[in-house]
Short mmCIF file of C-alpha atoms and ligand atoms in Angstrom, two decimals:
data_model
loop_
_atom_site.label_atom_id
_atom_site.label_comp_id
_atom_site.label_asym_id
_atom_site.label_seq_id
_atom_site.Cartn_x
_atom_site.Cartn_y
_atom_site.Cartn_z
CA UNK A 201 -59.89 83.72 24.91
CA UNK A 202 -56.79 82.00 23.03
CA UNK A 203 -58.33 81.66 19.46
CA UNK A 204 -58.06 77.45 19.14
CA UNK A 205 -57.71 77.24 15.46
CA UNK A 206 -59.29 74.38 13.73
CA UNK A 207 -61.42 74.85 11.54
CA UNK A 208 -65.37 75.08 12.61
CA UNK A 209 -66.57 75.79 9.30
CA UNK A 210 -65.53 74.48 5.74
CA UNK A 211 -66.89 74.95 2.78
CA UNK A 212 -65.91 73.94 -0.60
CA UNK A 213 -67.01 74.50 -4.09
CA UNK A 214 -70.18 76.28 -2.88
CA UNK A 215 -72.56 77.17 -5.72
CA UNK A 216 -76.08 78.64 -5.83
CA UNK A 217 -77.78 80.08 -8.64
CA UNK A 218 -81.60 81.13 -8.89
CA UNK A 219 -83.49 81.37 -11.45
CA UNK A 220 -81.72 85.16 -12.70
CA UNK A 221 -78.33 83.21 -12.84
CA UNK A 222 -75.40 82.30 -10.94
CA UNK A 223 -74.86 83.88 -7.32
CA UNK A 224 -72.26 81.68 -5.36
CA UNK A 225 -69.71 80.64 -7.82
CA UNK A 226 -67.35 78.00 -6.29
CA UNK A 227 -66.95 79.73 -2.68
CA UNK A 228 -64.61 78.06 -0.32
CA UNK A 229 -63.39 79.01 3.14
CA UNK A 230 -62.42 77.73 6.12
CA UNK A 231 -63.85 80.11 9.49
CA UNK A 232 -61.90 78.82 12.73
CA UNK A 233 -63.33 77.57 15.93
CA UNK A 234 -63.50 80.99 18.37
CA UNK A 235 -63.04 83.63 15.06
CA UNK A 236 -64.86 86.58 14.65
CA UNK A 237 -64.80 87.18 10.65
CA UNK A 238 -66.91 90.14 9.25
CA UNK A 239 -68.11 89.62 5.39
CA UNK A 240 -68.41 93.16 2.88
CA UNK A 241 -68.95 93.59 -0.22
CA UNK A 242 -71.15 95.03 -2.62
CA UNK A 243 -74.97 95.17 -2.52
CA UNK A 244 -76.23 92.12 -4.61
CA UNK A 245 -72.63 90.10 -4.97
CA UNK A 246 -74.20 87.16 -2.67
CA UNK A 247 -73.39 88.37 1.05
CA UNK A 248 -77.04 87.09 2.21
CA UNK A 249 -77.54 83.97 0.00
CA UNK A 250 -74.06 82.95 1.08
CA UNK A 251 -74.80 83.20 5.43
CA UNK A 252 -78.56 81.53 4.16
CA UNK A 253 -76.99 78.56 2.51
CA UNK A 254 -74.66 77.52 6.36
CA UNK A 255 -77.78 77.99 8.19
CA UNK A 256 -79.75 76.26 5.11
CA UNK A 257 -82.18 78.54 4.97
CA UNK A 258 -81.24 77.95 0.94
CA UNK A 259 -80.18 74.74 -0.52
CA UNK A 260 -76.65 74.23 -2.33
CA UNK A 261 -76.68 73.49 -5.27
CA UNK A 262 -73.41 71.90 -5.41
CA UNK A 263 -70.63 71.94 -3.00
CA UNK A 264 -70.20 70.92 0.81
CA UNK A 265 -70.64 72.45 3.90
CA UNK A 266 -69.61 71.24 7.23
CA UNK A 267 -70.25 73.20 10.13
CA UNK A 268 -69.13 71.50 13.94
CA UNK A 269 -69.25 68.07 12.29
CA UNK A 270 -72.05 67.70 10.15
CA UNK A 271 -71.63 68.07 6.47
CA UNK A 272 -74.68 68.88 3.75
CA UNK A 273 -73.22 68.38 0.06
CA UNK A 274 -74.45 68.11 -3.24
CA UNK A 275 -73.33 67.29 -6.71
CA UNK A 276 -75.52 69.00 -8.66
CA UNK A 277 -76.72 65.73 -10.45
CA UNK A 278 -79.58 65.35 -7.67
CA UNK A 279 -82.79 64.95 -8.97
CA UNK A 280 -84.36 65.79 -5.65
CA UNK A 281 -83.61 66.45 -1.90
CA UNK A 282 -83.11 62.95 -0.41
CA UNK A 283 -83.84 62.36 2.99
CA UNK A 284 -79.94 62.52 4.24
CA UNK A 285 -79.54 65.54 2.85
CA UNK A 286 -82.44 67.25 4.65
CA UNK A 287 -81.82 65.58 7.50
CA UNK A 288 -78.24 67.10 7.97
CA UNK A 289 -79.94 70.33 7.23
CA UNK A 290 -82.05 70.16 10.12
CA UNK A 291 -78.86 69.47 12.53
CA UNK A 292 -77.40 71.93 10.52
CA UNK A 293 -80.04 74.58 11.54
CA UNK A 294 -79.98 73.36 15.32
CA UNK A 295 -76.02 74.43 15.46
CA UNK A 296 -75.97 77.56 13.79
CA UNK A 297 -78.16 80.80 14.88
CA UNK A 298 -78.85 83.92 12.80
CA UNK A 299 -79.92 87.34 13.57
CA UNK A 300 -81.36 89.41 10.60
CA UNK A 301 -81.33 93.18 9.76
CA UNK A 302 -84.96 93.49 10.35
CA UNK A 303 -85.95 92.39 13.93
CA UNK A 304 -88.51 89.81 13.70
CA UNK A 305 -89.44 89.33 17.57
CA UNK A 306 -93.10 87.90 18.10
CA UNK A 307 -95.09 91.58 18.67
CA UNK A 308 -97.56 90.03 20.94
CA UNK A 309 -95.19 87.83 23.34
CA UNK A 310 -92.83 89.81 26.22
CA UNK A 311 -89.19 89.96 25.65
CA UNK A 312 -88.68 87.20 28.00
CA UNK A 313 -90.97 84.84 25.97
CA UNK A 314 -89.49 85.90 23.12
CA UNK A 315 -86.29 84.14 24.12
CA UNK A 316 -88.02 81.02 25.63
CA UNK A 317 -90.32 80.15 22.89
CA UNK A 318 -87.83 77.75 20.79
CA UNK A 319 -86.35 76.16 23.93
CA UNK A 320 -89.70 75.11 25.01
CA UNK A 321 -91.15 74.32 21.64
CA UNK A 322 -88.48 72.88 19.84
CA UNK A 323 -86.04 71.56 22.64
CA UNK A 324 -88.70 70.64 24.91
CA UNK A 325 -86.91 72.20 27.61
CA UNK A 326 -88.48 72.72 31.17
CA UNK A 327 -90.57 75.53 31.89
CA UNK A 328 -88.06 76.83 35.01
CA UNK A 329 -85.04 75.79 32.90
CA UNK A 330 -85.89 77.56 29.97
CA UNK A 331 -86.95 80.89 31.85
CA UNK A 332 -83.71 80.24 33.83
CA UNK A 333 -81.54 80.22 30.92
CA UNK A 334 -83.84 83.02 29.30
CA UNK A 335 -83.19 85.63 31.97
CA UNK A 336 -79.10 84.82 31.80
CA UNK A 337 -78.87 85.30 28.30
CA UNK A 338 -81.57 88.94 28.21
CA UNK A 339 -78.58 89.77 31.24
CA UNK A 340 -75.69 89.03 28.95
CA UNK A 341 -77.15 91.59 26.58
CA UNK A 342 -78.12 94.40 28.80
CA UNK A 343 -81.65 93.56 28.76
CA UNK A 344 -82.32 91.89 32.09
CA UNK A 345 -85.02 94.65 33.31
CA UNK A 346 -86.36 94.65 30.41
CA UNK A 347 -87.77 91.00 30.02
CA UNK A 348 -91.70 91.89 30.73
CA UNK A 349 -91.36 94.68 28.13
CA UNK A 350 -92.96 93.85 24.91
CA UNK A 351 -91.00 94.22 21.64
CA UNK A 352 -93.03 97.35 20.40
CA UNK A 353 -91.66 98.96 23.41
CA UNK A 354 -88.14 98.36 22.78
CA UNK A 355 -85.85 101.07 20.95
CA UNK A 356 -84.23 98.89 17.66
CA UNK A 357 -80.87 98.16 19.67
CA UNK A 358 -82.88 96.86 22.43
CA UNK A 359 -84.78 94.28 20.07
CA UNK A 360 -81.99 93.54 18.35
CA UNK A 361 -79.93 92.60 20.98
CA UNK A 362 -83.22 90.75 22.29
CA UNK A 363 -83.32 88.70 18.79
CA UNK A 364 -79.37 87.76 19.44
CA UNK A 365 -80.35 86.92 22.97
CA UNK A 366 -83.23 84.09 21.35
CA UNK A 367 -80.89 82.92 18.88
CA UNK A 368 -78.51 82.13 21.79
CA UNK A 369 -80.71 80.16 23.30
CA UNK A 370 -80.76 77.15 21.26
CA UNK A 371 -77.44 77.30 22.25
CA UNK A 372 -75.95 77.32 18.73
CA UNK A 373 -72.32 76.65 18.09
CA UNK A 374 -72.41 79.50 15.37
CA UNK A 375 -73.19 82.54 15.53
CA UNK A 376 -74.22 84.73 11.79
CA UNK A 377 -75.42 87.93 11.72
CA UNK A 378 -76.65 89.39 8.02
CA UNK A 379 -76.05 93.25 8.47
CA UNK A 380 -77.59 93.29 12.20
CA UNK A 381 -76.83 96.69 12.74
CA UNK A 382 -78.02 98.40 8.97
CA UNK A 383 -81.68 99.18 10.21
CA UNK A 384 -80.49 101.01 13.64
CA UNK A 385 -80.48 104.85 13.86
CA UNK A 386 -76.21 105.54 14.44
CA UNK A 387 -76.21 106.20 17.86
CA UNK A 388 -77.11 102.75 18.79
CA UNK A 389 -75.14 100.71 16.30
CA UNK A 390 -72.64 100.23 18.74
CA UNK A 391 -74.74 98.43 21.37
CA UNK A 392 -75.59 95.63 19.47
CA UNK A 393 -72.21 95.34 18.28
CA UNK A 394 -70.58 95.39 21.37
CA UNK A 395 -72.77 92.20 22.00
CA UNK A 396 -70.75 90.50 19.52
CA UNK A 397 -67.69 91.74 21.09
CA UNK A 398 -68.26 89.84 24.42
CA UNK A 399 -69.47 86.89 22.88
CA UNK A 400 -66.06 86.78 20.88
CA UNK A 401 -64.39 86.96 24.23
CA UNK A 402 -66.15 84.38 25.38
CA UNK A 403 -65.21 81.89 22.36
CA UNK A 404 -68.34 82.41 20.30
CA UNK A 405 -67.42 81.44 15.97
CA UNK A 406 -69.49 84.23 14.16
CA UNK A 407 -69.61 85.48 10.91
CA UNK A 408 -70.96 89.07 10.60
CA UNK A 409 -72.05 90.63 7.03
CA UNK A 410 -71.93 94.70 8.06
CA UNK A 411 -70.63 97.58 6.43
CA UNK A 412 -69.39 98.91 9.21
CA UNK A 413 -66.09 98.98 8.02
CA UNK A 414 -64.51 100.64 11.40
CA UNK A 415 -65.98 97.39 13.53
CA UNK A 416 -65.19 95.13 11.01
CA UNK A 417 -61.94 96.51 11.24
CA UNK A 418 -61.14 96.53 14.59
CA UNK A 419 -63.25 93.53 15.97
CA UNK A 420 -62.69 90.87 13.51
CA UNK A 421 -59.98 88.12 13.15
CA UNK A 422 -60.30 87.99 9.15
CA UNK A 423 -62.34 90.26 6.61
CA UNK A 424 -63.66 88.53 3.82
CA UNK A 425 -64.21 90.51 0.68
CA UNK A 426 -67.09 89.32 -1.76
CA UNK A 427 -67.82 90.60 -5.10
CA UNK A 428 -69.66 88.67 -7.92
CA UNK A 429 -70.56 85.39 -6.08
CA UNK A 430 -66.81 84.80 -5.56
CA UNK A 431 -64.54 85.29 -2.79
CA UNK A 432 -62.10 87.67 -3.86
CA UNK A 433 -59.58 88.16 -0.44
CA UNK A 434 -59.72 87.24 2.99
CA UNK A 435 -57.16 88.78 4.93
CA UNK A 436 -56.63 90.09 8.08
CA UNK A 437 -58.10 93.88 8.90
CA UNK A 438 -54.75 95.82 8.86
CA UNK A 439 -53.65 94.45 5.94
CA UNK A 440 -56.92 94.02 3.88
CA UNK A 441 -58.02 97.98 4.08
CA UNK A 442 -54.35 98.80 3.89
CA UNK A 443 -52.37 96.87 1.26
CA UNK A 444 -55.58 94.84 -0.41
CA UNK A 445 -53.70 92.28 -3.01
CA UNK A 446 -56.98 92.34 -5.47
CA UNK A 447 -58.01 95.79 -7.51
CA UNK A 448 -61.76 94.33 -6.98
CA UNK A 449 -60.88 95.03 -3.08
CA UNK A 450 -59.46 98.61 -3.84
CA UNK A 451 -62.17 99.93 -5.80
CA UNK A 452 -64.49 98.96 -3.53
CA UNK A 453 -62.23 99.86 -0.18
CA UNK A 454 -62.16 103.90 -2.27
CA UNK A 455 -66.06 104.40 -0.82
CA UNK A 456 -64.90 104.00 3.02
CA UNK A 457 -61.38 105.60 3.12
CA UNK A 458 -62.51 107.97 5.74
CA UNK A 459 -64.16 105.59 8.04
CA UNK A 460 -61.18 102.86 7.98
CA UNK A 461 -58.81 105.33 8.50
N1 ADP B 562 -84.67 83.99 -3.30
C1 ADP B 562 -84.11 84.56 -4.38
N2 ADP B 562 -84.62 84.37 -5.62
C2 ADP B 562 -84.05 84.92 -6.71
N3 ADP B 562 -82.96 85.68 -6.68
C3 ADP B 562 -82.38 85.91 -5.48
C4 ADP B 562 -82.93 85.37 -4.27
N4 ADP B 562 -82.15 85.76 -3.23
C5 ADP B 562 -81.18 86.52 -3.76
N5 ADP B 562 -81.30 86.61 -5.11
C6 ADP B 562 -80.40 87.33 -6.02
O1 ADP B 562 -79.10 86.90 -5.75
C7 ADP B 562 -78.18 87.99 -5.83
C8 ADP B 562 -77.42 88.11 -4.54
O2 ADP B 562 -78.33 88.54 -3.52
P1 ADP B 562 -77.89 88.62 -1.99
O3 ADP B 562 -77.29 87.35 -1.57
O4 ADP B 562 -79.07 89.11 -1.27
O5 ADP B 562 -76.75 89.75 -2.06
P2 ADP B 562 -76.21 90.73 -0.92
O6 ADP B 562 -76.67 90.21 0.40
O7 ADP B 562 -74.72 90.72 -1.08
O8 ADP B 562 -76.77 92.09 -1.22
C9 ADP B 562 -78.99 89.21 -6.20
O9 ADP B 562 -78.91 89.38 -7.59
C10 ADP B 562 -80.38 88.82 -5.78
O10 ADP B 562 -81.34 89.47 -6.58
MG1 MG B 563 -77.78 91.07 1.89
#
Protein backbone atom coordinates (compact mmCIF):
# COMPACT_ATOMS: atom_id res chain seq x y z
CA UNK A 1 0.00 0.00 0.00
CA UNK A 2 1.38 3.61 -1.10
CA UNK A 3 2.16 5.09 2.43
CA UNK A 4 -0.44 8.42 2.23
CA UNK A 5 1.47 10.69 4.44
CA UNK A 6 -0.44 12.98 6.62
CA UNK A 7 -0.11 12.89 9.69
CA UNK A 8 -2.54 10.42 11.88
CA UNK A 9 -0.99 11.14 15.04
CA UNK A 10 0.45 14.44 16.62
CA UNK A 11 1.58 15.08 19.64
CA UNK A 12 3.10 18.05 21.15
CA UNK A 13 4.69 19.03 24.35
CA UNK A 14 3.66 15.70 25.96
CA UNK A 15 4.49 15.52 29.67
CA UNK A 16 3.73 12.98 32.41
CA UNK A 17 5.27 12.69 35.64
CA UNK A 18 4.14 10.39 38.67
CA UNK A 19 4.62 10.76 41.81
CA UNK A 20 8.79 9.46 41.55
CA UNK A 21 9.28 12.43 39.05
CA UNK A 22 9.20 13.36 35.57
CA UNK A 23 8.73 10.52 32.81
CA UNK A 24 7.57 12.20 29.46
CA UNK A 25 9.41 15.39 29.19
CA UNK A 26 8.04 17.52 26.27
CA UNK A 27 7.61 14.52 23.63
CA UNK A 28 6.48 15.49 20.23
CA UNK A 29 6.00 13.49 17.05
CA UNK A 30 4.11 13.26 14.25
CA UNK A 31 3.30 9.11 13.15
CA UNK A 32 1.77 9.17 9.46
CA UNK A 33 -1.46 7.74 8.28
CA UNK A 34 -0.43 3.89 6.93
CA UNK A 35 3.31 3.94 8.97
CA UNK A 36 4.61 1.23 10.75
CA UNK A 37 7.08 2.96 13.44
CA UNK A 38 8.74 0.64 16.09
CA UNK A 39 9.72 2.55 19.56
CA UNK A 40 13.28 1.20 21.67
CA UNK A 41 14.86 2.31 24.18
CA UNK A 42 15.95 1.58 27.50
CA UNK A 43 14.01 -0.25 30.25
CA UNK A 44 12.32 2.52 32.43
CA UNK A 45 12.97 5.75 29.91
CA UNK A 46 8.97 5.96 29.35
CA UNK A 47 8.34 3.45 26.31
CA UNK A 48 4.97 2.15 28.13
CA UNK A 49 3.68 5.37 29.83
CA UNK A 50 4.24 7.06 26.49
CA UNK A 51 1.81 4.24 24.11
CA UNK A 52 -0.63 4.47 27.64
CA UNK A 53 -1.02 8.19 27.44
CA UNK A 54 -2.49 7.91 23.07
CA UNK A 55 -4.72 5.22 24.15
CA UNK A 56 -5.36 7.25 27.59
CA UNK A 57 -4.97 4.61 29.59
CA UNK A 58 -2.85 7.61 31.59
CA UNK A 59 -3.77 11.16 31.62
CA UNK A 60 -1.38 14.05 30.23
CA UNK A 61 -0.41 16.14 32.20
CA UNK A 62 0.26 18.80 29.81
CA UNK A 63 0.50 18.70 26.14
CA UNK A 64 -1.91 17.60 23.19
CA UNK A 65 -2.65 14.65 21.50
CA UNK A 66 -4.64 14.20 18.43
CA UNK A 67 -5.10 10.95 17.05
CA UNK A 68 -7.63 10.64 13.56
CA UNK A 69 -9.22 13.95 14.58
CA UNK A 70 -9.83 14.13 18.06
CA UNK A 71 -7.49 16.01 20.26
CA UNK A 72 -7.13 15.54 24.38
CA UNK A 73 -4.84 18.51 25.78
CA UNK A 74 -3.99 19.93 28.91
CA UNK A 75 -2.22 22.86 30.39
CA UNK A 76 -1.18 21.71 33.40
CA UNK A 77 -3.14 24.50 35.32
CA UNK A 78 -6.30 22.04 35.51
CA UNK A 79 -7.58 21.61 38.74
CA UNK A 80 -9.50 18.55 37.69
CA UNK A 81 -10.56 16.40 34.63
CA UNK A 82 -13.47 18.35 33.07
CA UNK A 83 -15.97 16.65 31.28
CA UNK A 84 -14.49 17.57 27.58
CA UNK A 85 -11.49 16.30 28.39
CA UNK A 86 -12.73 12.84 29.39
CA UNK A 87 -15.00 12.79 26.91
CA UNK A 88 -12.34 13.02 24.06
CA UNK A 89 -10.62 10.32 25.98
CA UNK A 90 -13.30 7.98 25.55
CA UNK A 91 -13.34 8.59 21.55
CA UNK A 92 -9.88 8.53 21.96
CA UNK A 93 -9.93 4.92 23.36
CA UNK A 94 -12.66 3.80 20.70
CA UNK A 95 -9.95 4.69 17.75
CA UNK A 96 -6.92 3.34 19.01
CA UNK A 97 -6.37 -0.54 20.05
CA UNK A 98 -3.53 -2.00 22.14
CA UNK A 99 -2.11 -5.35 22.58
CA UNK A 100 0.07 -5.89 25.76
CA UNK A 101 3.11 -8.15 26.51
CA UNK A 102 1.15 -10.28 28.79
CA UNK A 103 -1.94 -11.84 27.05
CA UNK A 104 -4.92 -10.97 28.94
CA UNK A 105 -7.70 -13.09 26.98
CA UNK A 106 -10.85 -13.95 29.24
CA UNK A 107 -9.64 -17.78 30.50
CA UNK A 108 -13.13 -18.96 30.70
CA UNK A 109 -14.64 -17.61 27.22
CA UNK A 110 -13.52 -19.54 23.65
CA UNK A 111 -11.24 -17.76 21.37
CA UNK A 112 -14.08 -16.79 19.25
CA UNK A 113 -15.85 -15.00 22.18
CA UNK A 114 -12.91 -13.60 23.08
CA UNK A 115 -12.97 -11.46 19.95
CA UNK A 116 -16.78 -10.76 20.04
CA UNK A 117 -17.18 -9.68 23.54
CA UNK A 118 -16.48 -5.74 23.00
CA UNK A 119 -18.40 -5.61 19.70
CA UNK A 120 -21.40 -6.90 21.38
CA UNK A 121 -20.99 -5.17 24.68
CA UNK A 122 -19.68 -1.99 23.85
CA UNK A 123 -20.75 -1.46 20.10
CA UNK A 124 -23.92 -3.18 20.47
CA UNK A 125 -23.29 -4.96 17.42
CA UNK A 126 -25.55 -7.92 16.19
CA UNK A 127 -25.07 -11.25 17.39
CA UNK A 128 -24.45 -12.76 13.50
CA UNK A 129 -22.54 -9.56 12.65
CA UNK A 130 -20.26 -9.65 15.36
CA UNK A 131 -19.48 -13.52 15.04
CA UNK A 132 -19.25 -12.69 11.29
CA UNK A 133 -16.67 -10.17 11.65
CA UNK A 134 -15.10 -12.34 14.59
CA UNK A 135 -14.33 -15.37 12.45
CA UNK A 136 -12.68 -12.90 9.52
CA UNK A 137 -10.46 -11.28 11.74
CA UNK A 138 -9.30 -15.04 13.97
CA UNK A 139 -8.72 -15.95 9.78
CA UNK A 140 -6.57 -12.92 9.16
CA UNK A 141 -4.36 -14.15 11.98
CA UNK A 142 -4.05 -17.79 11.34
CA UNK A 143 -6.44 -18.71 13.91
CA UNK A 144 -9.63 -19.57 12.07
CA UNK A 145 -9.74 -23.41 13.38
CA UNK A 146 -8.97 -22.44 16.32
CA UNK A 147 -12.01 -20.22 17.42
CA UNK A 148 -13.79 -22.96 19.87
CA UNK A 149 -10.38 -23.44 21.53
CA UNK A 150 -10.14 -21.82 24.84
CA UNK A 151 -7.21 -19.49 25.63
CA UNK A 152 -5.48 -21.98 28.13
CA UNK A 153 -5.19 -24.15 25.18
CA UNK A 154 -3.45 -21.84 22.99
CA UNK A 155 0.52 -21.81 22.68
CA UNK A 156 1.53 -17.77 23.60
CA UNK A 157 1.75 -16.84 19.73
CA UNK A 158 -1.59 -18.25 19.28
CA UNK A 159 -3.15 -15.97 22.13
CA UNK A 160 -1.34 -13.29 21.20
CA UNK A 161 -2.26 -13.12 17.86
CA UNK A 162 -5.90 -13.91 19.30
CA UNK A 163 -5.59 -10.61 21.62
CA UNK A 164 -4.52 -8.54 18.23
CA UNK A 165 -7.40 -10.24 16.52
CA UNK A 166 -10.01 -8.60 19.58
CA UNK A 167 -8.36 -5.41 19.47
CA UNK A 168 -9.15 -5.35 15.71
CA UNK A 169 -12.41 -5.70 16.20
CA UNK A 170 -13.47 -2.45 17.45
CA UNK A 171 -12.16 -1.63 14.35
CA UNK A 172 -9.58 0.89 15.64
CA UNK A 173 -7.83 3.30 13.37
CA UNK A 174 -4.54 2.66 15.42
CA UNK A 175 -2.92 0.03 16.06
CA UNK A 176 -0.06 -0.01 19.46
CA UNK A 177 1.55 -2.81 20.56
CA UNK A 178 3.81 -2.43 24.04
CA UNK A 179 6.55 -5.20 23.50
CA UNK A 180 3.88 -7.90 22.11
CA UNK A 181 6.35 -10.31 21.37
CA UNK A 182 8.82 -10.05 24.89
CA UNK A 183 6.83 -12.89 26.78
CA UNK A 184 6.96 -15.52 23.68
CA UNK A 185 9.51 -18.41 23.73
CA UNK A 186 11.90 -17.34 20.24
CA UNK A 187 10.62 -19.64 17.96
CA UNK A 188 7.30 -18.05 17.82
CA UNK A 189 8.18 -14.37 17.94
CA UNK A 190 7.90 -14.23 14.43
CA UNK A 191 4.25 -15.26 14.10
CA UNK A 192 2.84 -12.59 15.85
CA UNK A 193 4.99 -10.26 14.17
CA UNK A 194 4.31 -11.24 10.88
CA UNK A 195 0.66 -10.22 11.89
CA UNK A 196 1.79 -6.79 11.99
CA UNK A 197 3.43 -7.18 8.74
CA UNK A 198 0.13 -7.83 6.81
CA UNK A 199 -1.74 -5.41 8.59
CA UNK A 200 0.96 -2.76 7.43
CA UNK A 201 0.25 -3.95 3.94
CA UNK A 202 -3.03 -3.47 4.33
CA UNK A 203 -2.71 0.36 5.54
CA UNK A 204 -2.93 -0.30 9.25
CA UNK A 205 -0.93 3.12 11.46
CA UNK A 206 0.85 1.16 14.35
CA UNK A 207 3.29 1.94 16.71
CA UNK A 208 5.22 -1.08 18.10
CA UNK A 209 7.54 -0.78 21.40
CA UNK A 210 9.89 -4.23 20.83
CA UNK A 211 13.37 -4.87 21.14
CA UNK A 212 13.52 -6.76 18.41
CA UNK A 213 15.88 -4.74 16.80
CA UNK A 214 16.13 -7.05 13.44
CA UNK A 215 12.05 -6.48 12.91
CA UNK A 216 12.18 -3.15 13.91
CA UNK A 217 14.69 -2.85 11.44
CA UNK A 218 13.42 -4.30 8.59
CA UNK A 219 9.56 -3.79 9.04
CA UNK A 220 9.27 -0.31 10.16
CA UNK A 221 8.96 3.06 8.25
CA UNK A 222 10.74 5.14 11.19
CA UNK A 223 12.53 3.96 14.53
CA UNK A 224 12.07 6.13 17.29
CA UNK A 225 14.75 6.13 19.93
CA UNK A 226 13.67 7.03 23.63
CA UNK A 227 15.87 7.56 26.49
CA UNK A 228 15.03 9.66 29.65
CA UNK A 229 11.37 10.66 28.89
CA UNK A 230 12.63 12.45 25.75
CA UNK A 231 12.75 11.61 22.24
CA UNK A 232 16.19 11.53 21.30
CA UNK A 233 16.09 10.46 17.16
CA UNK A 234 13.65 9.23 14.89
CA UNK A 235 15.04 8.21 11.79
CA UNK A 236 14.62 5.81 9.33
CA UNK A 237 16.06 1.98 10.06
CA UNK A 238 19.14 2.08 7.73
CA UNK A 239 20.25 5.11 8.83
CA UNK A 240 19.31 5.08 12.59
CA UNK A 241 21.37 1.63 13.48
CA UNK A 242 23.93 2.75 10.95
CA UNK A 243 24.96 6.41 11.17
CA UNK A 244 22.75 7.37 14.55
CA UNK A 245 23.28 11.43 14.79
CA UNK A 246 22.87 11.26 18.87
CA UNK A 247 25.75 9.41 21.20
CA UNK A 248 22.53 8.53 23.51
CA UNK A 249 21.49 6.33 20.27
CA UNK A 250 25.08 4.77 19.92
CA UNK A 251 25.58 3.68 23.32
CA UNK A 252 22.55 2.14 23.43
CA UNK A 253 22.65 0.70 19.55
CA UNK A 254 26.52 -1.08 21.13
CA UNK A 255 24.11 -3.92 23.05
CA UNK A 256 22.49 -5.18 19.57
CA UNK A 257 25.36 -4.84 17.00
CA UNK A 258 25.08 -8.45 16.20
CA UNK A 259 21.42 -8.68 15.72
CA UNK A 260 21.11 -5.37 13.43
CA UNK A 261 23.78 -6.39 11.47
N1 LIG B 1 1.68 3.99 37.30
C1 LIG B 1 2.91 4.40 37.65
N2 LIG B 1 3.15 4.97 38.85
C2 LIG B 1 4.38 5.41 39.20
N3 LIG B 1 5.46 5.33 38.42
C3 LIG B 1 5.30 4.77 37.20
C4 LIG B 1 4.02 4.28 36.75
N4 LIG B 1 4.17 3.78 35.50
C5 LIG B 1 5.47 3.95 35.19
N5 LIG B 1 6.15 4.54 36.19
C6 LIG B 1 7.58 4.90 36.19
O1 LIG B 1 7.82 5.64 35.02
C7 LIG B 1 9.08 5.30 34.46
C8 LIG B 1 8.91 4.85 33.04
O2 LIG B 1 8.21 3.61 33.03
P1 LIG B 1 7.73 2.92 31.68
O3 LIG B 1 6.94 3.88 30.89
O4 LIG B 1 7.08 1.66 32.09
O5 LIG B 1 9.12 2.64 30.95
P2 LIG B 1 9.49 1.56 29.83
O6 LIG B 1 8.23 1.03 29.25
O7 LIG B 1 10.35 2.31 28.85
O8 LIG B 1 10.30 0.49 30.53
C9 LIG B 1 9.69 4.26 35.37
O9 LIG B 1 10.56 4.91 36.26
C10 LIG B 1 8.49 3.70 36.09
O10 LIG B 1 8.85 3.25 37.36
MG1 LIG C 1 7.49 -0.87 29.11
Amino acid sequence: MTKVGAPLIHVENLCKSFEDGEVLKNVSIDIREGDLDSVIGPSGCGKSTFLRCLNCMEYLDSGNITIAGVTVSRTGTEEHLDRPFLEACAQMRKNVGMVFQSVNLFPHKTVLDNVMLAPLVVKKEAPDQARENALRLLAKVGLKDLAARYPATLSGGQAQRASIARALAMNPKVMLYDEPTSALDPELVNEVLQVMKDLDAEGMTQIIVTHHMRFARNASDYIVFMDGGEIVEKDDGDVLFTTPKNERTREFLRHFTEEVA
